[in-house]
Protein backbone atom coordinates (compact mmCIF):
# COMPACT_ATOMS: atom_id res chain seq x y z
CA MET A 1 24.98 -42.85 39.71
CA GLN A 2 26.93 -36.90 45.65
CA ASP A 3 24.31 -34.98 47.34
CA VAL A 4 25.94 -31.96 45.80
CA THR A 5 27.14 -31.59 42.26
CA ILE A 6 30.89 -31.71 42.25
CA PRO A 7 31.95 -28.96 39.82
CA THR A 8 35.58 -29.27 38.86
CA ARG A 9 38.01 -26.42 38.53
CA ARG A 10 41.07 -26.71 36.34
CA PRO A 11 43.47 -29.33 37.78
CA THR A 12 46.19 -27.82 39.94
CA GLY A 13 49.03 -29.35 37.96
CA THR A 14 50.16 -28.12 34.58
CA ALA A 15 52.13 -29.63 31.75
CA ASP A 16 55.22 -28.07 33.32
CA ASP A 17 54.46 -29.54 36.75
CA PRO A 18 53.07 -33.06 36.19
CA VAL A 19 54.37 -34.54 39.45
CA LEU A 20 52.70 -31.91 41.62
CA GLY A 21 49.46 -32.21 39.65
CA SER A 22 49.44 -35.98 39.99
CA THR A 23 50.14 -35.82 43.72
CA VAL A 24 47.44 -33.26 44.37
CA GLN A 25 44.97 -35.36 42.40
CA TYR A 26 45.93 -38.44 44.43
CA VAL A 27 45.11 -36.55 47.64
CA ILE A 28 41.81 -35.31 46.18
CA ASP A 29 40.83 -38.82 45.09
CA THR A 30 41.79 -40.35 48.43
CA LEU A 31 39.95 -37.80 50.55
CA ALA A 32 36.89 -37.81 48.27
CA MET A 33 36.72 -41.60 48.54
CA ARG A 34 36.91 -41.41 52.34
CA ILE A 35 34.14 -38.81 52.39
CA VAL A 36 31.87 -40.67 49.97
CA SER A 37 32.36 -43.95 51.86
CA GLN A 38 31.55 -42.10 55.12
CA GLU A 39 34.91 -42.70 56.73
CA TYR A 40 34.55 -38.97 57.32
CA GLY A 41 30.87 -38.27 58.01
CA THR A 42 28.77 -35.20 57.29
CA ASP A 43 29.75 -32.24 59.55
CA GLU A 44 32.78 -34.16 60.80
CA ARG A 45 36.03 -32.23 61.13
CA LEU A 46 38.80 -33.56 58.91
CA PRO A 47 42.23 -34.26 60.39
CA SER A 48 44.56 -31.26 60.33
CA GLU A 49 46.62 -30.48 57.26
CA ARG A 50 49.68 -31.69 59.13
CA GLN A 51 48.02 -35.00 60.04
CA LEU A 52 46.76 -35.55 56.50
CA ALA A 53 50.18 -34.78 55.07
CA GLN A 54 51.77 -37.37 57.36
CA ASP A 55 49.02 -39.91 56.66
CA LEU A 56 49.27 -39.57 52.88
CA GLY A 57 53.02 -39.02 52.67
CA VAL A 58 52.78 -35.65 50.92
CA ALA A 59 53.68 -32.03 51.65
CA ARG A 60 51.27 -29.77 53.55
CA ASN A 61 50.95 -27.39 50.61
CA THR A 62 49.79 -30.36 48.50
CA VAL A 63 47.09 -31.14 51.09
CA ARG A 64 46.11 -27.46 51.14
CA GLU A 65 45.65 -27.42 47.35
CA ALA A 66 43.60 -30.61 47.48
CA LEU A 67 41.37 -29.14 50.20
CA ASP A 68 40.87 -26.05 48.04
CA GLN A 69 39.60 -28.32 45.26
CA LEU A 70 37.29 -30.28 47.56
CA GLU A 71 35.83 -27.05 48.93
CA ALA A 72 35.22 -25.78 45.39
CA ARG A 73 33.40 -29.05 44.67
CA GLY A 74 31.12 -28.62 47.65
CA MET A 75 32.42 -31.62 49.59
CA ILE A 76 33.94 -29.68 52.51
CA ARG A 77 33.73 -26.26 54.13
CA ARG A 78 36.79 -24.60 55.63
CA ARG A 79 36.37 -22.46 58.75
CA ALA A 80 39.13 -20.05 59.67
CA GLY A 81 40.78 -21.17 62.88
CA SER A 82 38.63 -24.31 63.14
CA GLY A 83 39.64 -26.56 60.25
CA SER A 84 37.83 -28.31 57.41
CA PHE A 85 34.39 -29.90 57.83
CA VAL A 86 32.56 -32.37 55.60
CA THR A 87 29.51 -30.92 53.86
CA TYR A 88 28.89 -33.92 51.60
CA ASP A 89 25.58 -35.50 52.63
CA ALA A 90 25.81 -39.28 52.43
CA GLY A 91 22.01 -39.41 52.39
CA GLY A 92 22.28 -38.35 48.77
CA SER A 93 19.71 -35.69 47.96
CA SER A 94 18.29 -36.18 44.47
CA GLU A 95 18.17 -32.46 43.81
CA ALA A 96 20.66 -31.34 41.19
CA LEU A 97 22.28 -27.93 41.33
CA SER A 98 22.62 -27.69 37.55
CA PRO A 99 19.51 -26.67 35.58
CA VAL A 100 20.81 -28.69 32.64
CA ALA A 101 21.08 -31.84 34.76
CA ALA A 102 17.64 -31.25 36.20
CA GLU A 103 16.15 -31.06 32.71
CA THR A 104 17.99 -34.13 31.37
CA GLY A 105 15.81 -37.20 30.80
CA PRO A 106 16.95 -40.82 31.17
CA LEU A 107 17.41 -41.46 27.44
CA HIS A 108 19.26 -38.18 26.90
CA LEU A 109 21.57 -39.18 29.74
CA GLN A 110 22.24 -42.60 28.20
CA VAL A 111 23.15 -41.04 24.85
CA VAL A 112 25.71 -38.73 26.46
CA ARG A 113 27.14 -41.53 28.60
CA SER A 114 27.56 -43.73 25.51
CA ILE A 115 29.59 -40.93 23.91
CA LEU A 116 31.74 -40.08 26.93
CA GLU A 117 32.39 -43.21 28.96
CA PRO A 118 34.24 -45.48 26.49
CA GLU A 119 36.56 -42.62 25.49
CA MET A 120 36.88 -41.56 29.12
CA VAL A 121 38.20 -44.93 30.24
CA ARG A 122 40.55 -45.08 27.22
CA LEU A 123 42.12 -41.73 28.15
CA ALA A 124 42.27 -42.68 31.82
CA ILE A 125 44.21 -45.84 31.05
CA ILE A 126 46.71 -43.78 29.06
CA ASN A 127 47.11 -41.05 31.68
CA MET A 128 46.50 -42.51 35.14
CA SER A 129 49.53 -42.80 37.38
CA PRO A 130 50.09 -45.96 39.47
CA ARG A 131 49.17 -43.98 42.59
CA ARG A 132 45.83 -42.92 41.12
CA ILE A 133 45.11 -46.49 40.03
CA GLU A 134 45.85 -47.54 43.61
CA ALA A 135 43.32 -44.96 44.87
CA LEU A 136 40.78 -46.35 42.39
CA GLY A 137 41.44 -49.80 43.84
CA GLU A 138 40.70 -48.49 47.33
CA THR A 139 37.31 -47.25 46.13
CA LEU A 140 36.67 -50.66 44.58
CA SER A 141 37.47 -52.30 47.92
CA GLN A 142 34.84 -50.08 49.55
CA MET A 143 32.34 -51.12 46.86
CA GLU A 144 33.10 -54.80 47.41
CA ALA A 145 32.38 -54.42 51.12
CA VAL A 146 28.77 -53.39 50.44
CA GLN A 147 26.26 -56.23 50.62
CA THR A 148 22.75 -54.79 50.87
CA ASP A 149 22.92 -50.98 51.03
CA ALA A 150 21.97 -49.82 47.52
CA ASN A 151 22.50 -46.14 48.32
CA ALA A 152 26.01 -46.77 49.64
CA PHE A 153 26.86 -48.80 46.57
CA VAL A 154 25.59 -46.09 44.22
CA ARG A 155 27.60 -43.39 46.03
CA LEU A 156 30.78 -45.44 45.70
CA GLU A 157 29.97 -46.26 42.08
CA GLU A 158 29.75 -42.50 41.44
CA GLU A 159 33.11 -41.98 43.05
CA PHE A 160 34.65 -44.83 41.02
CA HIS A 161 33.49 -43.23 37.77
CA ARG A 162 34.53 -39.77 38.92
CA GLN A 163 38.06 -41.02 39.58
CA ILE A 164 38.19 -42.50 36.09
CA ALA A 165 37.08 -39.16 34.65
CA SER A 166 39.67 -37.36 36.74
CA GLY A 167 42.29 -39.82 35.47
CA THR A 168 41.90 -38.49 31.92
CA ASP A 169 43.66 -35.25 32.94
CA ASN A 170 41.29 -33.46 30.56
CA PRO A 171 39.62 -30.57 32.46
CA LEU A 172 36.80 -30.17 29.93
CA LEU A 173 35.94 -33.89 29.95
CA ILE A 174 36.06 -33.89 33.75
CA ALA A 175 33.64 -30.96 33.89
CA CYS A 176 31.32 -32.66 31.41
CA TYR A 177 31.34 -35.87 33.38
CA ASN A 178 30.61 -34.08 36.65
CA LEU A 179 27.47 -32.83 34.92
CA VAL A 180 26.68 -36.43 33.93
CA ILE A 181 27.08 -37.50 37.56
CA ASP A 182 24.71 -34.71 38.57
CA ALA A 183 22.13 -35.87 36.03
CA ARG A 184 22.51 -39.46 37.19
CA ARG A 185 21.40 -38.41 40.67
CA GLN A 186 17.95 -37.34 39.56
CA ALA A 187 14.92 -38.82 41.26
CA PHE A 188 14.12 -41.22 38.42
CA ARG A 189 17.45 -42.97 38.79
CA ALA A 190 17.39 -43.06 42.60
CA ALA A 191 13.97 -44.70 42.51
CA MET A 192 15.12 -47.15 39.83
CA TYR A 193 18.02 -48.29 41.99
CA ARG A 194 15.88 -48.74 45.07
CA ARG A 195 13.77 -51.18 43.05
CA HIS A 196 16.46 -52.99 41.09
CA LEU A 197 19.74 -52.89 43.02
CA THR A 198 19.18 -56.07 45.04
CA PRO A 199 21.96 -57.82 46.98
CA ASN A 200 22.31 -60.29 44.11
CA ARG A 201 22.64 -57.48 41.55
CA ILE A 202 25.14 -55.70 43.80
CA ALA A 203 27.25 -58.87 43.79
CA ILE A 204 27.06 -59.05 39.99
CA TYR A 205 28.13 -55.41 39.67
CA GLN A 206 30.98 -55.96 42.13
CA ARG A 207 32.39 -58.73 39.95
CA SER A 208 32.04 -56.54 36.87
CA TYR A 209 33.79 -53.57 38.48
CA ASN A 210 36.55 -55.87 39.64
CA ALA A 211 37.06 -56.93 36.02
CA LEU A 212 37.04 -53.30 34.91
CA PHE A 213 39.62 -52.36 37.52
CA ASN A 214 41.85 -55.25 36.48
CA ALA A 215 41.64 -54.08 32.87
CA ILE A 216 42.57 -50.53 33.88
CA ALA A 217 45.46 -51.75 36.05
CA ALA A 218 46.70 -53.90 33.14
CA ARG A 219 46.35 -50.90 30.76
CA ASP A 220 44.02 -53.03 28.62
CA ILE A 221 42.10 -50.39 26.68
CA GLU A 222 40.05 -52.83 24.60
CA GLU A 223 38.80 -54.80 27.62
CA ALA A 224 37.99 -51.70 29.65
CA THR A 225 36.08 -49.94 26.88
CA GLU A 226 34.12 -53.13 26.23
CA PHE A 227 33.09 -53.18 29.90
CA MET A 228 31.86 -49.60 29.66
CA LYS A 229 29.75 -50.46 26.63
CA LEU A 230 28.25 -53.54 28.32
CA ALA A 231 27.50 -51.55 31.49
CA LEU A 232 25.62 -48.99 29.42
CA ILE A 233 23.57 -51.77 27.83
CA GLU A 234 22.63 -53.10 31.28
CA ASP A 235 21.55 -49.64 32.43
CA GLN A 236 19.52 -49.28 29.24
CA LYS A 237 17.72 -52.53 30.07
CA LEU A 238 16.79 -51.18 33.49
CA LEU A 239 15.42 -48.01 31.93
CA LEU A 240 13.32 -50.02 29.51
CA GLN A 241 11.89 -52.01 32.40
CA GLU A 242 10.74 -48.71 33.91
CA ASP A 243 8.74 -47.76 30.79
């Protein structure tokens, strides 16, 4: 609902190394959330690998792998001898990098979301570690702090969904959903949110996302998938209002 498409490479962990993969993903999710929420602003230098490792309680090589992933996604740029700098633009350009996303209309997008999102949350509930659920909760807390800034809320909503997609541990589904996120950033949707995402609607969405998070944390697949379906219906209503 990222100024830059976030293409996903294959997760760093493998079936033979699930702990490392989960830890790297936790670092990716945490740093991405901090970037999207503007804790680290555009062009700002990230803390050193050593500092991040101490902050997050992980090894430096885990931080290095996570930074590799964030650079591949276009969220940071690493400069030899200088460190890592944020390239994510919180202003949220509506230009998509993918030709497919650029050519995708609102109704086409809704059809694909209706196919992916209920199954995505089901798989995430099965596969997400407690640490990754905790990171999702941190993103929710950022969302709940927003009162009037529609653009900020949409950026955090994107990150919330991206973390759910990442939680499936399915690299193909993750790649597909990153394309969905790209398509959701098109001009038609940005304009729609400027008109419809009022403070009152933000508050309604915050309560809904809180319920979704509680369902995910409780591993309640039925409740979480029902939320996804209802959220799609609400978005469909907004699209119909635009016609």
